[in-house]
Short mmCIF file of C-alpha atoms in Angstrom, two decimals:
data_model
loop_
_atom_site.label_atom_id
_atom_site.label_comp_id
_atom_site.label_asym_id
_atom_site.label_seq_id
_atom_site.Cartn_x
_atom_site.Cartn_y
_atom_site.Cartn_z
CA UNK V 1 78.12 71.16 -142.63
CA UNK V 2 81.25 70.87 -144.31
CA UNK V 3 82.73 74.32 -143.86
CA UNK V 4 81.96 73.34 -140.09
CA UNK V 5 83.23 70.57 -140.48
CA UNK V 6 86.61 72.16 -142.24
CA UNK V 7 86.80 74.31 -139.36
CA UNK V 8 86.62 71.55 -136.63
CA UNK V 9 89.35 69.48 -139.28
CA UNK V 10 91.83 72.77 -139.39
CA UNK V 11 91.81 74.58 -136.52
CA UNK V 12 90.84 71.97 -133.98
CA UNK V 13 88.39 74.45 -132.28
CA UNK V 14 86.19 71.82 -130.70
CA UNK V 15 86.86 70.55 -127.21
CA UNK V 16 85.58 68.97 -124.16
CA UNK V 17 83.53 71.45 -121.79
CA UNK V 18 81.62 69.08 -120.05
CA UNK V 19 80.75 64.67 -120.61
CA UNK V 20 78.81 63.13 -118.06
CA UNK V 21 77.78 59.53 -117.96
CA UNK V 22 75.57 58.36 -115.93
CA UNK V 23 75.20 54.33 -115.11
CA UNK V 24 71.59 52.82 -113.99
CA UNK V 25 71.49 49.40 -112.19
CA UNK V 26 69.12 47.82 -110.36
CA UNK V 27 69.70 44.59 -108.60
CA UNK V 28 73.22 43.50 -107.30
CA UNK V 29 73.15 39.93 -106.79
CA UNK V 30 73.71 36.53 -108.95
CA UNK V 31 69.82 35.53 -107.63
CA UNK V 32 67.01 37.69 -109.56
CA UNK V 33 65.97 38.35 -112.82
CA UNK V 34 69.21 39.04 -115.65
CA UNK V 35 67.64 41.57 -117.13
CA UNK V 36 67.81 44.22 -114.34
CA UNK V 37 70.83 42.73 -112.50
CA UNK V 38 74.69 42.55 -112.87
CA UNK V 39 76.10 40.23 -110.40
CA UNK V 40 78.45 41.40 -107.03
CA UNK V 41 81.30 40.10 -109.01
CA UNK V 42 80.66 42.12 -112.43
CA UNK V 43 79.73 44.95 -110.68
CA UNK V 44 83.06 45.05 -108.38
CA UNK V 45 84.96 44.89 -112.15
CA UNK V 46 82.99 47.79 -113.49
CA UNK V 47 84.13 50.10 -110.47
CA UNK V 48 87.63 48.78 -110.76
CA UNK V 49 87.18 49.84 -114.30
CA UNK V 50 86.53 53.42 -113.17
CA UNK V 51 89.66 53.77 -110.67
CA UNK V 52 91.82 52.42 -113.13
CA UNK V 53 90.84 54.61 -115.77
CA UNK V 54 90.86 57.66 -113.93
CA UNK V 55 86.96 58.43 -113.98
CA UNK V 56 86.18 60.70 -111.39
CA UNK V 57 83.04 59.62 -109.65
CA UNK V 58 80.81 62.17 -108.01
CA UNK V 59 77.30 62.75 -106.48
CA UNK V 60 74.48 63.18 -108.62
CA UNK V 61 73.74 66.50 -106.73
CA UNK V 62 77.27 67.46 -107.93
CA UNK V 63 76.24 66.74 -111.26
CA UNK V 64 72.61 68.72 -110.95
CA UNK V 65 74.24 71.57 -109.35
CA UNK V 66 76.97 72.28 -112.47
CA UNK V 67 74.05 72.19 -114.85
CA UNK V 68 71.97 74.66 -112.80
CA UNK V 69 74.63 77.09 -112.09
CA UNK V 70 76.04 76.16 -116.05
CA UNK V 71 79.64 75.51 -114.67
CA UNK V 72 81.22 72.60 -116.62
CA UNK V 73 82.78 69.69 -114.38
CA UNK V 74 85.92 67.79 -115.54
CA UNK V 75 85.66 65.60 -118.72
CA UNK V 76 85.16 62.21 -117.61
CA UNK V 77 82.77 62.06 -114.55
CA UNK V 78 80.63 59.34 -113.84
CA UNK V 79 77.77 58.88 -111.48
CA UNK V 80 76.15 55.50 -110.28
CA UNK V 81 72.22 55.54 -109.86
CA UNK V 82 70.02 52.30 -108.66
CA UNK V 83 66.33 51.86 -109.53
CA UNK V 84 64.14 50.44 -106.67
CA UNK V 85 65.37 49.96 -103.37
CA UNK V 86 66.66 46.31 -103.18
CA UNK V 87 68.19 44.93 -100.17
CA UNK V 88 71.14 44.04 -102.44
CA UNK V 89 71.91 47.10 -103.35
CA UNK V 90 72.83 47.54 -99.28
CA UNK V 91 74.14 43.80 -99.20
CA UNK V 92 76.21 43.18 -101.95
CA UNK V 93 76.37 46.59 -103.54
CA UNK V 94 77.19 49.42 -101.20
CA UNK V 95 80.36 47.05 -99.73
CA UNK V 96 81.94 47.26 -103.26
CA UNK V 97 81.16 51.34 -103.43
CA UNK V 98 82.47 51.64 -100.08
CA UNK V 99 85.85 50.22 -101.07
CA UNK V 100 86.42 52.60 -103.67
CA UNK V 101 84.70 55.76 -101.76
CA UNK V 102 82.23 55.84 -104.99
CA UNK V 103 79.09 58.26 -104.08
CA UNK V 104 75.49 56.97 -105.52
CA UNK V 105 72.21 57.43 -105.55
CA UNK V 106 68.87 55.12 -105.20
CA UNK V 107 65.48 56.13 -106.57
CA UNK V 108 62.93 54.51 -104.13
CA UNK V 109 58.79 53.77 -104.35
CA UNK V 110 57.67 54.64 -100.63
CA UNK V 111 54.60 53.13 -100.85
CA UNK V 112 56.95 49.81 -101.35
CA UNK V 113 59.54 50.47 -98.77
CA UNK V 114 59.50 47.40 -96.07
CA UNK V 115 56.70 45.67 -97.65
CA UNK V 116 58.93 42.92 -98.29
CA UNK V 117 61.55 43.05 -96.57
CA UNK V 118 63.47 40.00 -97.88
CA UNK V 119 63.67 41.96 -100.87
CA UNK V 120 63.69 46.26 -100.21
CA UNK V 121 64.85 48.00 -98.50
CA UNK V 122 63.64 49.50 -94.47
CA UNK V 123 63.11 52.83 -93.93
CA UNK V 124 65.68 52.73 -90.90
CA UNK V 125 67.97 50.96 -93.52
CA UNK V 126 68.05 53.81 -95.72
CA UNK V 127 68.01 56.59 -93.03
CA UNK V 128 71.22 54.92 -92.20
CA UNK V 129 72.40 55.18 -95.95
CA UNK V 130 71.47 58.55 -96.39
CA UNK V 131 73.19 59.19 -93.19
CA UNK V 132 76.25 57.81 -94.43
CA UNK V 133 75.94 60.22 -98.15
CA UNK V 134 73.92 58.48 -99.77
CA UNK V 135 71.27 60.44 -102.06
CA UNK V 136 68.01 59.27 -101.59
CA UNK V 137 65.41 60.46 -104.32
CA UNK V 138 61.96 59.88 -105.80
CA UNK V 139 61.05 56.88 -108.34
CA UNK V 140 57.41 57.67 -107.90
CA UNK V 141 54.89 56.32 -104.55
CA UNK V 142 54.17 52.54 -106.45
CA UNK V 143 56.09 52.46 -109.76
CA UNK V 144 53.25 53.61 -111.68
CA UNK V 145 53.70 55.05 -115.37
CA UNK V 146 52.98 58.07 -115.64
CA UNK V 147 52.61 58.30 -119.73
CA UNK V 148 49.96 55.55 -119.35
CA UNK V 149 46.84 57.02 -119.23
CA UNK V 150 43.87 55.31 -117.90
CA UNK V 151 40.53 54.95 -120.21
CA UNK V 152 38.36 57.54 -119.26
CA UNK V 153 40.91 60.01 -118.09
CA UNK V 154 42.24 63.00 -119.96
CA UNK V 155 46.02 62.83 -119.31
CA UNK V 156 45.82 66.29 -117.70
CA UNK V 157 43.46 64.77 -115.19
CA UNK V 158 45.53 61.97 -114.78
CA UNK V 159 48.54 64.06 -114.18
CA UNK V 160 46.90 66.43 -111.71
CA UNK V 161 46.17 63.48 -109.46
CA UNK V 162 49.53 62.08 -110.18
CA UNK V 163 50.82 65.40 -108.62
CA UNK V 164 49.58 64.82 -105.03
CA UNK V 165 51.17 60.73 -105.55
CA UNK V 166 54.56 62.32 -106.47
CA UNK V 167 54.51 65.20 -103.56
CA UNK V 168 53.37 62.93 -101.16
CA UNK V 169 56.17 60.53 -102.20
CA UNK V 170 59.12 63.12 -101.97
CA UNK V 171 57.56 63.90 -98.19
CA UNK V 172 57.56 60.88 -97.35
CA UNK V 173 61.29 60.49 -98.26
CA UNK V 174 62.04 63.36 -96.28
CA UNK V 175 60.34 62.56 -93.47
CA UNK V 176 62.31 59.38 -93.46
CA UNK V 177 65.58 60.25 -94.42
CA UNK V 178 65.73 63.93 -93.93
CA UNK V 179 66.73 64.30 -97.69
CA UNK V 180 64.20 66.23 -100.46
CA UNK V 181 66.11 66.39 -103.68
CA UNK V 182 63.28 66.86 -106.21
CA UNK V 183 64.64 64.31 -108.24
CA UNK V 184 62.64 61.76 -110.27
CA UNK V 185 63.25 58.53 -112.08
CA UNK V 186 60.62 57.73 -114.61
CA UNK V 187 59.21 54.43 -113.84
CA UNK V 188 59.75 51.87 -116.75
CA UNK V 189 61.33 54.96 -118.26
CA UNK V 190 58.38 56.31 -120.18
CA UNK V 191 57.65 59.70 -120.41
CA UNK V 192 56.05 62.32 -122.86
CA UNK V 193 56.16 65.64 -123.40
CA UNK V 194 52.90 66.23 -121.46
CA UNK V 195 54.71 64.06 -118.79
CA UNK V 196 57.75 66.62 -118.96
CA UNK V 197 55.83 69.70 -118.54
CA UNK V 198 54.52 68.52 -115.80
CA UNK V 199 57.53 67.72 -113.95
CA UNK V 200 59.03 71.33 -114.68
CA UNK V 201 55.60 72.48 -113.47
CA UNK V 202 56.50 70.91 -110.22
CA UNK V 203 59.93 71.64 -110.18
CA UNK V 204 61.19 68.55 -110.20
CA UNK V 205 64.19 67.28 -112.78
CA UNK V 206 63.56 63.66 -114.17
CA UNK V 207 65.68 60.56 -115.14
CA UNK V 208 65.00 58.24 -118.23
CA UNK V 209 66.78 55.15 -119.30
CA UNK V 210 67.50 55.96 -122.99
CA UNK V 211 71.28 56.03 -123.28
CA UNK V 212 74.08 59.25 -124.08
CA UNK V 213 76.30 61.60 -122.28
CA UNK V 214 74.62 64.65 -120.23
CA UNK V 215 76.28 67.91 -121.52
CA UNK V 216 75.25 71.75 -119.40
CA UNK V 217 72.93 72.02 -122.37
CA UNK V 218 70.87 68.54 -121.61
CA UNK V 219 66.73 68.50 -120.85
CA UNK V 220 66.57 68.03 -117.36
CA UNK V 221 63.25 66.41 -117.57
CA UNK V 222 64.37 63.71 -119.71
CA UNK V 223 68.87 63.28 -118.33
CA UNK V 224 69.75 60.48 -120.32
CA UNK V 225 71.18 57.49 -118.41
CA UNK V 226 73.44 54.34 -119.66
CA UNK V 227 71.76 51.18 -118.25
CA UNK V 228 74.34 48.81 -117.25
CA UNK V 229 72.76 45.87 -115.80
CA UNK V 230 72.58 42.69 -118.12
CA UNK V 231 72.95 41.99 -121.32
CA UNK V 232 75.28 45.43 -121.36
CA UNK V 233 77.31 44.69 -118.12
CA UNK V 234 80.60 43.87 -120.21
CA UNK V 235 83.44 46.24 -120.07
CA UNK V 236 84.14 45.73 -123.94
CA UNK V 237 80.29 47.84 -124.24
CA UNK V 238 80.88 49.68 -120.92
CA UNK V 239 83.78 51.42 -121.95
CA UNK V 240 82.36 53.31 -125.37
CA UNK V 241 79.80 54.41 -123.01
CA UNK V 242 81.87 55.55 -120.48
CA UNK V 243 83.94 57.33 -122.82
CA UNK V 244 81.02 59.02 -124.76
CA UNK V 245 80.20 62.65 -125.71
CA UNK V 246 77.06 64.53 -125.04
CA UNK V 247 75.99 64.42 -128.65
CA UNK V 248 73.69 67.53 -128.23
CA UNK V 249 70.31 67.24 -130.17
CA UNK V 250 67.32 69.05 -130.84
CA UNK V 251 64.07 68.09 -131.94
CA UNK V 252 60.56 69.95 -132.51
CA UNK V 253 57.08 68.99 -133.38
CA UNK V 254 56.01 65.45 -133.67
CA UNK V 255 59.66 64.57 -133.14
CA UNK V 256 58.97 65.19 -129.50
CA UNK V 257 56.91 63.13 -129.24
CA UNK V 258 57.21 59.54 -127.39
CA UNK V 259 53.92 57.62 -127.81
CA UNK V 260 52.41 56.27 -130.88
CA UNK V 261 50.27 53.54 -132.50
CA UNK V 262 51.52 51.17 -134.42
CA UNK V 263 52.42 52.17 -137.92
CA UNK V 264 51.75 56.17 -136.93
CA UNK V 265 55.21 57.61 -137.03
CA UNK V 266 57.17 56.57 -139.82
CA UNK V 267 60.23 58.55 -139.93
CA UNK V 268 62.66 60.75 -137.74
CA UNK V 269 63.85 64.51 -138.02
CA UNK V 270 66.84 65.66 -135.98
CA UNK V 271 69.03 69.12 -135.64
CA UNK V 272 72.02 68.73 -135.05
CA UNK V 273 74.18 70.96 -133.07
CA UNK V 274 77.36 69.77 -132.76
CA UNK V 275 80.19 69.47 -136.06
CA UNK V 276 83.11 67.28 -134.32
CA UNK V 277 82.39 64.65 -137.20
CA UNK V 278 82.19 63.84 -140.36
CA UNK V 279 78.25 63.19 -141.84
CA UNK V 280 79.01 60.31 -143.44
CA UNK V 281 80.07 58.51 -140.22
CA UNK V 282 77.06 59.19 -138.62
CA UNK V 283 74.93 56.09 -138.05
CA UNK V 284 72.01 55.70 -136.10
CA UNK V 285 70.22 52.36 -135.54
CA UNK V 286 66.74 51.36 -134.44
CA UNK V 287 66.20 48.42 -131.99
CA UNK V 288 64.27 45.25 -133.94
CA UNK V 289 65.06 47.06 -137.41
CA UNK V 290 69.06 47.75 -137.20
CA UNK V 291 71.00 50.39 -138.88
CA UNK V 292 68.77 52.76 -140.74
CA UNK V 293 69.69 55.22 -143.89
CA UNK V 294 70.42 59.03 -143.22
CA UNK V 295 69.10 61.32 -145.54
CA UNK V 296 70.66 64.96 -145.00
CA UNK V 297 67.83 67.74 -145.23
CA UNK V 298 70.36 70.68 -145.00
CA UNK V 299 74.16 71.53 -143.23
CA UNK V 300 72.30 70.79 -139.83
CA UNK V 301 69.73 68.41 -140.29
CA UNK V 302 68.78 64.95 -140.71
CA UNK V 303 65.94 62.30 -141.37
CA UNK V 304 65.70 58.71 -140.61
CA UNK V 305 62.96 57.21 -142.69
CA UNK V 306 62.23 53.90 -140.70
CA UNK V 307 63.06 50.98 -143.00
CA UNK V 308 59.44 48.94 -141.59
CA UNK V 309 56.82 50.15 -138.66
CA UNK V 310 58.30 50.35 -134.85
CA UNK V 311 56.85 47.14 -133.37
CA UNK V 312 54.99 47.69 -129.77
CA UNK V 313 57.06 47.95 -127.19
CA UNK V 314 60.06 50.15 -126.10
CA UNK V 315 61.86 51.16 -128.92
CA UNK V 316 64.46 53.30 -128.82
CA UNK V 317 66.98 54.76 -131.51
CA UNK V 318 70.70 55.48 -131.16
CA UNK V 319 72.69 57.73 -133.26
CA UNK V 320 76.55 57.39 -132.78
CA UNK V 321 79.40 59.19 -134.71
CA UNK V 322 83.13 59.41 -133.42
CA UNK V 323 84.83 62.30 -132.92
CA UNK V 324 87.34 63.98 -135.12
CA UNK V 325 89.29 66.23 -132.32
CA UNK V 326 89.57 63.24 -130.03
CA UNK V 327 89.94 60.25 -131.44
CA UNK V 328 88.45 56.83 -129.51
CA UNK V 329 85.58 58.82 -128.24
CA UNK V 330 81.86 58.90 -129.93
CA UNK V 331 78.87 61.28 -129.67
CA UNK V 332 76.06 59.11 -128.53
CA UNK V 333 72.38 60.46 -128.83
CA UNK V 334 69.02 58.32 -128.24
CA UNK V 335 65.30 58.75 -128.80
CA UNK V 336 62.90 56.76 -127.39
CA UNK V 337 59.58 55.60 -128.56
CA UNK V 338 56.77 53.57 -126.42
CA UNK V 339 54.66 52.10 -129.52
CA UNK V 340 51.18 51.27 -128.58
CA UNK V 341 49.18 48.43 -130.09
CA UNK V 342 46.80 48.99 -133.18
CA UNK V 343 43.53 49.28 -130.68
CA UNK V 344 45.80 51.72 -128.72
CA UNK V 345 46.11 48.98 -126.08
CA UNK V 346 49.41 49.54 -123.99
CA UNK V 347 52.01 46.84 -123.84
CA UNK V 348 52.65 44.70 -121.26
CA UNK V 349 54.93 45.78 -118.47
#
């Protein structure tokens, strides 16, 4: 690590290929829940933000097509995703996009288009939208998880019937709005590595919610995205995100994995593959337990012995460390976790 790290220091040999961020709201509008929303009035300062910054904002099929053909895009693209199809998003949202000629993308449920239409959107609604550019792609047929498995089931059974749910959902979506991206959203963002096998079995790619840049070298069944909804609609947090680097990762074994009991994984493993920074700026912090200690296994390797147990819930881990070649600007990795209860039970949603 340190001759790397000399190297990076001397001949400033690191640069810039390729830093994605991608942004995940949900609701636009001062009227539902904080915790998935960012009001009209937030949300027109965060795309100000962008044009006044210089971001470039593109379509995520721009994004999805560099990564497939491995051709790097400009360093500081951005592109906006929404979760569920909310009538706000076409009310109060797609006004404030339009002004700035942003592209976007909403992952819908089908099965919960026009049920309630006070509240999603209409099929004809989005035809319109995806008429008008907008990308249109799969967030599963009725928001089910697909990492919870139910009693009973073996969670290849439960995927195989999970398979004819998600095709039926992406044909349904064409049929509608003549647009068949193969792109999924994990519900609730939970996922495993069962879960991602099966969506490159199906040849989908798949969207998460644990935060960090997307680099050419990034899992397409788990693309990282920055939530930016309440609490972390402020520009003073926006910003570091925004300006992030794909802080490239690699994990094997148990560290792969996503779902535990309570109390069964005690500590994290992580290769890194990146030497823009210096090790002992590296920090990495768990959520309900705060910054944890590093312990260096070798010049490209870490552990993270958890300081207490991962309570049940979502729990997620982020490991930040700034750059030395461009100064302002931090690698950003996360891991996330879905911690069961001690009788295995599954949290509440």
């Amino acid at each position: 690590m340190k001759y790397r790290l000399l190297a990076a220091l001397c001949f400033c040999i690191h640069f810039t290929s390729f830093a994605t961020v991608i942004l995940q709201y949900h609701h636009v509008s001062e009227d539902t829940p904080a915790s998935t929303s960012i009001t009209p009035e937030q949300f027109s300062k965060h795309m100000q933000y962008l044009k006044d910054n210089n971001f470039k904002v593109i379509a995520l099929s721009t994004l999805m097509d560099a990564i497939k053909q491995q051709q790097a895009l400009p360093d500081k693209t951005v592109v906006i995703t929404f979760d569920d199809a909310y009538i706000n998003i076409l009310t109060n949202g797609k006004p404030i996009l339009d002004k700035y000629n942003f592209p976007f993308t909403i992952f819908i449920n089908p099965g919960m288009v026009g049920q309630n239409t006070s509240h999603f959107l209409s099929w004809q609604q989005l035809k319109v939208m995806a008429d008008d550019g907008v990308i249109i792609a799969n967030h599963g047929m009725h928001h089910d998880s697909l990492a919870r498995t139910p009693d009973g089931m073996t969670t290849q059974a439960w995927l195989a019937k999970n398979t004819e749910t998600l095709l039926r959902a992406e044909e349904m979506i064409k049929a509608e709005t003549g647009q068949s991206w193969r792109y999924f959203a994990y519900p609730y963002g939970e996922f495993s590595p069962e879960v991602q096998q099966w969506v490159r079995d199906n040849n989908f790619v798949a969207f998460s919610q644990q935060s960090g840049a997307v680099s050419l070298n990034t899992d397409v069944t788990s693309i990282p995205r920055f939530p930016a909804s309440q609490p972390y609609d402020q520009l003073s947090s926006l910003r570091d995100k925004l300006e992030s680097l794909p802080f490239n990762i690699q994990l094997k074994g148990d560290n792969l994995q996503t779902i535990f009991e309570q109390g069964q994984s005690s500590s994290l493993t992580v290769n890194v593959e990146v030497d823009d920074f210096e090790p002992d700026q590296l920090h990495c912090y768990i959520s309900g337990l705060g910054r944890q200690k590093i312990e260096w296994q070798n010049d490209e390797s870490f552990t993270i012995n958890f300081s207490s147990p991962l309570q049940p819930g979502r729990v997620r881990c982020n490991c930040t460390a700034p750059s030395i070649s461009e100064p302002g600007r931090y690698y950003w990795f996360s891991k996330p976790w879905f911690i069961l209860k001690e009788n295995r039970e599954w949290y509440p949603l």
